[in-house]
């Protein structure tokens, strides 16, 4: 028996790969939901206890919806050399193909890519079989973030390579069809842990929190909180030569794992939103991730929604905590990436200040209201993925997809919620053939994107 929190309860790995067809649906699946919901999780092989939650081998879970039917569920490990035990560090340096590939899965340029930030992407087939490491035809020679950002207007993919050693930060842009157009080292960056970033219409935004390279950390992920490390926001103009114009602004100490979005407001200021933790929350979260004592009951402790407003002309940043729930996994309607969004979705974790159970949250920036959608005791919803409705004009016209791990019934279900009102009964519920472990990130991939 193991006591590692990331191998028990909702996070208990599954032991095998299965395919199930003809899934049971309650309610009515909208025919326009024709595509795949593909999600990623850390799912070590049976008998393996990773030293860190994030060192567990990646497993993708797919749910195929077509024309009102739930055609299949399947789960597959991402078959990387690391799954078979290949080490990341070799005599020649890091092996960028020795990846867990267990953080996220996206589509770009017609390719499905499983991502982990210390490695190259891994390409998958539409049936979730592993094709192999993908390096953009040789143009990518460093690790790729698990949180690339696709510009909804240009279709360009922005991403970065981060390393605890120089070059610390490289910003890349790929065309809509997947060709790397430019790769620029960002001056002034350091060995701070960078998991996510943001783009606006004219800028790229990086956050360096107070979590930085720590060679004494032996969990396999060599980072730790450092009081001596100031937190900073770096802003650079998009386009050729932009990295050389980066400006770094010091902010209050913290660590923002994920950013919901960023945009330029009517006064030209850059607004960045996302959950952020302080020292205590970081340490309780990290202790959960490595299974150490003094950990929180949940993988995320004390991460609260924040907003940073950067006034480039005045050289100032204003920082606000915008809500008192402990939240993570912020998502939006991706058509608003880099543009002013009104709605944001997140997963609230139970803690002494928050809700009693895991709860989906919808924030309305225009009214300042929040809407809660609890799913019940013993139930853990995954990050909520927004899918726009074809005939909806409003930003929240569409569906919110979440896979719920249900410990009471030892089962899982996909909930299709009406994103315009989370309190309504589900539009549809798809019953999965067994309990699916709690997952990290994933995407809805419409069929048109894989054509
Ligand atoms: Fe992430």
XYZ file of C-alpha atoms and ligand atoms in Angstrom:
452
model
C 0.000 0.000 0.000
C 1.166 3.443 -0.761
C 0.211 6.575 1.083
C 1.123 8.954 -1.706
C -1.905 11.224 -2.184
C -1.451 11.261 -5.957
C -1.914 7.464 -6.112
C -5.028 7.230 -3.938
C -8.689 8.290 -3.997
C -9.611 10.263 -7.099
C -5.991 10.029 -8.254
C -5.693 6.221 -8.156
C -4.148 5.184 -11.494
C -5.780 2.628 -13.759
C -3.806 -0.515 -14.549
C -4.491 -1.013 -18.238
C -5.555 0.406 -21.587
C -9.125 -0.280 -22.681
C -11.530 0.624 -25.477
C -15.282 0.698 -24.917
C -17.855 1.483 -27.589
C -21.499 2.510 -27.600
C -21.510 4.469 -24.325
C -24.739 5.098 -22.433
C -26.023 8.664 -22.708
C -28.603 10.365 -20.506
C -30.217 13.480 -21.927
C -29.495 14.624 -25.458
C -25.986 15.043 -26.808
C -25.977 18.046 -29.151
C -25.041 16.754 -32.635
C -22.742 19.749 -33.067
C -20.501 18.177 -30.423
C -18.776 16.029 -33.017
C -15.169 15.480 -32.077
C -13.068 14.182 -29.218
C -12.586 15.284 -25.643
C -9.013 14.237 -24.916
C -7.543 14.656 -21.456
C -4.199 13.852 -19.911
C -3.194 12.601 -16.491
C -0.229 11.184 -14.626
C -0.863 7.456 -14.473
C 2.214 5.446 -13.493
C 2.316 1.796 -14.465
C 1.259 -0.693 -11.764
C 3.931 -1.119 -9.101
C 5.647 2.205 -9.803
C 5.605 4.980 -7.216
C 6.960 8.196 -8.734
C 8.830 10.581 -6.451
C 6.611 13.466 -7.596
C 3.022 13.554 -8.878
C 4.263 15.153 -12.100
C 6.824 12.366 -12.702
C 4.069 9.812 -13.326
C 3.766 8.556 -16.907
C 1.182 10.339 -19.010
C -2.045 8.623 -19.977
C -4.585 10.135 -22.333
C -8.301 9.448 -22.057
C -10.525 10.126 -25.041
C -14.279 10.350 -25.423
C -15.527 10.294 -28.988
C -18.830 12.098 -29.649
C -20.479 12.090 -33.068
C -23.896 13.172 -34.276
C -25.550 12.837 -30.879
C -23.891 9.547 -29.941
C -21.005 8.714 -27.601
C -19.133 6.303 -29.852
C -16.230 5.323 -27.651
C -14.022 5.850 -24.647
C -10.421 4.776 -24.777
C -7.332 5.337 -22.668
C -3.721 4.957 -23.733
C -0.409 5.633 -22.106
C 1.719 8.009 -24.126
C 4.378 5.553 -25.222
C 7.561 7.543 -24.684
C 10.996 6.146 -23.811
C 10.345 7.259 -20.208
C 7.356 4.906 -19.981
C 9.847 2.078 -20.447
C 12.258 3.540 -17.912
C 14.584 5.679 -20.044
C 16.229 8.370 -17.861
C 15.798 12.076 -18.552
C 19.414 12.873 -17.737
C 22.008 11.106 -19.876
C 25.752 11.445 -20.411
C 24.958 13.785 -23.314
C 22.575 15.944 -21.265
C 18.781 15.842 -21.024
C 16.962 13.447 -23.340
C 14.041 15.584 -24.486
C 12.178 12.480 -25.667
C 12.264 10.898 -22.179
C 8.978 12.581 -21.318
C 6.051 11.723 -19.085
C 3.975 13.599 -21.719
C 1.401 13.734 -18.940
C 0.352 17.368 -18.606
C -1.777 18.483 -21.532
C -2.940 17.515 -24.995
C -3.645 20.014 -27.777
C -4.217 20.151 -31.512
C -2.229 22.449 -33.768
C -1.842 22.335 -37.529
C -3.873 19.112 -37.622
C -1.563 17.324 -35.180
C -2.491 16.000 -31.753
C 0.321 16.681 -29.293
C 0.736 15.372 -25.736
C 2.815 17.835 -23.755
C 5.072 18.039 -20.708
C 7.107 21.192 -20.161
C 10.542 19.600 -19.764
C 10.430 17.739 -23.078
C 9.484 17.658 -26.723
C 5.815 17.146 -27.599
C 4.597 13.654 -28.468
C 2.331 13.243 -31.467
C -0.756 11.026 -31.144
C -3.144 9.570 -33.669
C -6.862 10.335 -33.569
C -7.227 6.953 -31.822
C -4.696 8.024 -29.169
C -1.892 5.758 -30.317
C 1.601 7.251 -29.979
C 3.337 8.341 -33.182
C 6.525 9.667 -31.550
C 8.360 12.784 -30.457
C 7.602 15.833 -32.574
C 10.191 18.624 -33.040
C 8.511 20.820 -35.683
C 10.651 19.338 -38.470
C 13.838 19.910 -36.513
C 13.107 23.539 -35.621
C 12.499 22.847 -31.921
C 15.676 21.819 -30.112
C 14.577 22.665 -26.567
C 11.655 21.713 -24.320
C 8.154 22.971 -25.062
C 5.737 24.363 -22.499
C 2.576 22.361 -21.817
C 0.551 25.598 -22.150
C 0.936 26.984 -25.666
C -1.486 29.714 -26.719
C -3.201 29.776 -30.098
C -4.169 33.245 -31.269
C -7.859 33.006 -32.233
C -7.472 35.589 -35.004
C -4.158 34.672 -36.667
C -4.135 30.970 -35.740
C -0.474 31.356 -34.715
C 0.745 29.165 -31.882
C 2.840 30.940 -29.263
C 4.880 28.784 -26.896
C 8.093 28.838 -24.928
C 11.023 26.773 -23.785
C 12.007 27.192 -20.147
C 15.077 25.765 -18.452
C 16.831 26.112 -15.098
C 20.011 26.708 -17.119
C 20.758 29.307 -19.821
C 19.085 30.043 -22.097
C 16.393 30.339 -19.432
C 13.542 31.361 -21.706
C 12.934 31.139 -25.459
C 9.731 32.431 -27.035
C 8.573 30.603 -30.180
C 5.855 31.326 -32.718
C 4.519 28.734 -35.141
C 2.226 29.441 -38.068
C -1.346 28.172 -38.157
C -0.141 25.193 -40.197
C 2.575 24.341 -37.687
C 5.801 25.814 -39.104
C 8.080 27.505 -36.554
C 8.360 31.127 -37.710
C 10.629 32.540 -35.049
C 12.429 31.590 -31.853
C 13.782 34.379 -29.660
C 15.658 34.203 -26.358
C 14.053 36.544 -23.828
C 16.687 38.696 -22.076
C 16.499 39.165 -18.317
C 14.684 35.907 -17.600
C 16.070 33.686 -14.860
C 15.743 30.116 -13.593
C 12.303 30.721 -12.051
C 9.716 27.983 -12.663
C 7.554 28.979 -15.625
C 4.550 26.746 -16.267
C 2.133 29.014 -18.124
C 2.135 32.398 -19.847
C -0.252 34.621 -21.784
C -0.599 36.555 -24.993
C -2.567 39.678 -25.861
C -3.287 41.148 -29.272
C 0.090 42.940 -29.315
C 2.116 41.466 -26.442
C 3.446 38.325 -24.797
C 3.400 38.103 -21.007
C 5.614 35.900 -18.828
C 5.377 35.503 -15.064
C 8.370 34.632 -12.935
C 7.153 33.785 -9.446
C 9.150 33.183 -6.292
C 9.641 29.501 -7.121
C 13.032 28.913 -8.640
C 15.692 26.323 -9.428
C 16.710 24.436 -6.280
C 19.380 21.767 -6.856
C 18.821 20.491 -3.292
C 15.255 19.395 -4.153
C 15.387 15.660 -4.823
C 11.835 14.816 -5.923
C 12.946 14.837 -9.547
C 11.575 18.329 -10.138
C 14.331 20.657 -8.912
C 12.368 23.746 -7.887
C 11.406 25.352 -4.588
C 10.112 28.541 -3.018
C 12.800 31.170 -2.468
C 12.068 34.252 -0.353
C 15.041 35.985 -1.957
C 13.493 35.596 -5.402
C 11.364 38.592 -6.388
C 8.298 37.829 -8.486
C 8.208 39.599 -11.836
C 6.100 40.058 -14.924
C 7.851 40.331 -18.272
C 6.075 42.003 -21.199
C 7.379 41.965 -24.743
C 5.842 43.111 -28.015
C 4.769 40.365 -30.403
C 6.649 40.090 -33.659
C 10.222 39.901 -34.906
C 12.705 41.458 -32.481
C 10.106 41.755 -29.744
C 12.035 39.756 -27.179
C 14.797 42.381 -27.153
C 12.223 44.954 -26.036
C 11.063 42.970 -23.000
C 10.325 44.974 -19.845
C 10.308 43.276 -16.443
C 8.152 44.589 -13.584
C 8.503 43.498 -9.970
C 5.281 42.347 -8.278
C 4.333 40.941 -4.873
C 5.795 37.546 -4.041
C 3.700 34.632 -5.212
C 3.429 31.860 -7.747
C 0.825 31.676 -10.488
C 0.760 28.173 -11.897
C -1.881 28.967 -14.506
C -3.145 32.110 -16.173
C -6.754 32.383 -17.280
C -6.077 35.017 -19.920
C -4.552 38.414 -20.669
C -5.771 41.312 -22.775
C -5.296 44.991 -23.488
C -7.961 47.201 -21.931
C -9.461 50.377 -23.417
C -6.601 52.447 -21.956
C -3.956 50.188 -23.459
C -3.060 48.626 -20.127
C -2.327 44.910 -20.053
C -4.595 42.932 -17.754
C -3.515 39.451 -16.663
C -5.746 37.105 -14.654
C -5.147 33.792 -12.932
C -4.902 32.025 -9.582
C -1.808 32.703 -7.486
C -0.475 31.314 -4.199
C 1.740 32.690 -1.466
C 4.512 30.869 0.336
C 2.301 28.805 2.683
C -0.099 27.718 -0.068
C 2.771 26.812 -2.331
C 4.427 24.670 0.345
C 1.211 22.826 1.260
C 0.539 22.187 -2.432
C 4.101 21.039 -3.139
C 4.001 18.701 -0.130
C 0.881 17.079 -1.624
C 2.630 16.735 -4.994
C 5.562 14.870 -3.404
C 3.598 13.107 -0.652
C 5.448 14.882 2.173
C 4.049 15.677 5.632
C 2.393 19.035 6.309
C 0.527 18.841 3.041
C -2.899 20.177 2.216
C -5.830 17.820 1.803
C -5.988 18.803 -1.872
C -3.366 19.242 -4.607
C -4.018 22.978 -4.567
C -3.995 24.974 -1.347
C -4.676 28.673 -1.094
C -4.597 29.585 -4.795
C -6.853 32.621 -5.207
C -7.902 34.481 -8.323
C -5.665 37.469 -8.996
C -5.577 40.279 -11.497
C -2.445 42.188 -12.500
C -2.947 45.441 -14.416
C 0.225 46.606 -16.129
C 0.429 50.260 -17.090
C 3.286 50.267 -19.590
C 3.300 54.070 -19.907
C 3.539 54.653 -16.168
C 5.767 51.618 -15.548
C 3.475 50.343 -12.792
C 1.626 47.104 -11.969
C -1.478 46.984 -9.783
C -2.257 43.613 -8.213
C -5.610 42.556 -6.751
C -7.029 39.385 -5.248
C -10.399 39.176 -6.972
C -12.113 36.296 -5.141
C -11.826 34.292 -1.924
C -12.298 30.755 -3.268
C -9.374 28.379 -3.624
C -9.437 27.755 -7.359
C -7.275 26.252 -10.082
C -7.605 25.142 -13.695
C -8.921 28.465 -15.059
C -10.437 28.257 -18.551
C -12.241 30.596 -20.942
C -13.910 30.519 -24.340
C -10.725 30.126 -26.400
C -12.049 32.522 -29.042
C -11.136 35.201 -26.465
C -7.513 34.191 -25.894
C -5.586 37.458 -25.752
C -8.785 39.522 -25.986
C -10.989 40.937 -23.226
C -13.062 38.030 -21.949
C -16.158 38.376 -19.817
C -16.469 34.836 -18.477
C -13.977 32.567 -16.804
C -14.453 29.035 -15.489
C -12.445 27.300 -12.774
C -12.475 24.409 -10.335
C -12.879 25.347 -6.664
C -11.199 23.083 -4.127
C -12.663 22.581 -0.665
C -10.750 24.312 2.088
C -11.501 26.136 5.286
C -12.386 29.328 3.449
C -13.990 27.816 0.399
C -16.830 25.581 -0.608
C -17.485 22.258 1.103
C -16.941 20.089 -1.957
C -15.230 20.348 -5.311
C -17.263 22.825 -7.299
C -17.197 24.310 -10.768
C -17.182 28.107 -10.757
C -18.138 30.594 -13.432
C -16.973 34.176 -13.020
C -18.670 37.088 -14.774
C -16.221 39.972 -14.973
C -18.925 42.416 -16.112
C -21.145 41.942 -13.065
C -18.542 40.662 -10.613
C -20.846 37.727 -9.880
C -19.838 34.126 -9.554
C -21.972 31.049 -10.131
C -21.246 27.754 -8.366
C -22.001 24.258 -9.611
C -21.306 21.679 -6.895
C -21.271 18.062 -8.053
C -21.655 16.351 -4.685
C -19.629 14.598 -1.999
C -16.979 12.215 -3.268
C -17.110 13.711 -6.756
C -14.219 15.501 -8.441
C -14.876 17.342 -11.703
C -12.004 17.843 -14.093
C -10.906 21.196 -15.508
C -13.925 22.541 -17.434
C -13.442 22.817 -21.195
C -15.640 25.342 -23.006
C -17.002 24.448 -26.459
C -18.799 27.213 -28.341
C -22.204 26.556 -29.835
C -22.264 27.119 -33.589
C -25.322 29.377 -33.499
C -24.574 31.281 -30.284
C -23.517 34.903 -30.412
C -22.799 35.352 -26.705
C -19.396 34.556 -25.253
C -20.901 31.906 -22.964
C -23.213 30.334 -25.571
C -21.990 26.776 -25.590
C -21.136 23.804 -23.455
C -18.868 23.140 -20.542
C -17.380 19.639 -20.603
C -16.100 18.055 -17.408
C -15.266 14.463 -16.509
C -16.347 13.651 -12.954
C -14.538 11.054 -10.869
C -17.114 9.496 -8.533
C -15.621 7.636 -5.580
C -19.054 6.642 -4.208
C -19.993 4.649 -7.301
C -16.384 3.884 -8.359
C -17.382 5.312 -11.736
C -16.927 8.346 -13.979
C -19.168 10.358 -16.223
C -18.802 13.147 -18.723
C -21.084 16.067 -17.919
C -22.148 18.334 -20.762
C -23.321 21.512 -19.041
C -24.992 24.594 -20.465
C -22.202 27.142 -20.050
C -24.669 30.030 -20.010
C -26.174 28.738 -16.738
C -24.229 26.148 -14.745
C -27.126 25.606 -12.338
C -29.306 23.975 -15.010
C -29.515 20.175 -15.191
C -26.863 18.711 -17.501
C -27.618 18.847 -21.228
C -26.262 15.292 -21.357
C -24.396 12.803 -19.208
C -22.164 10.156 -20.776
C -21.440 7.184 -18.535
C -17.883 5.952 -18.867
C -17.054 2.247 -18.534
C -15.067 2.714 -15.325
C -13.708 5.330 -12.966
C -11.281 7.617 -14.752
C -8.559 9.124 -12.555
C -8.603 12.835 -11.851
C -6.892 14.545 -14.746
C -4.715 17.565 -15.366
C -5.475 19.311 -18.677
C -7.129 18.506 -21.973
C -8.884 19.831 -25.039
C -11.985 19.437 -27.134
C -10.837 18.583 -30.666
C -13.591 19.063 -33.266
C -13.382 16.725 -36.253
C -12.743 19.672 -38.567
C -9.384 20.309 -36.829
C -8.087 16.825 -37.597
C -9.144 16.791 -41.248
Fe -0.781 23.213 -16.196
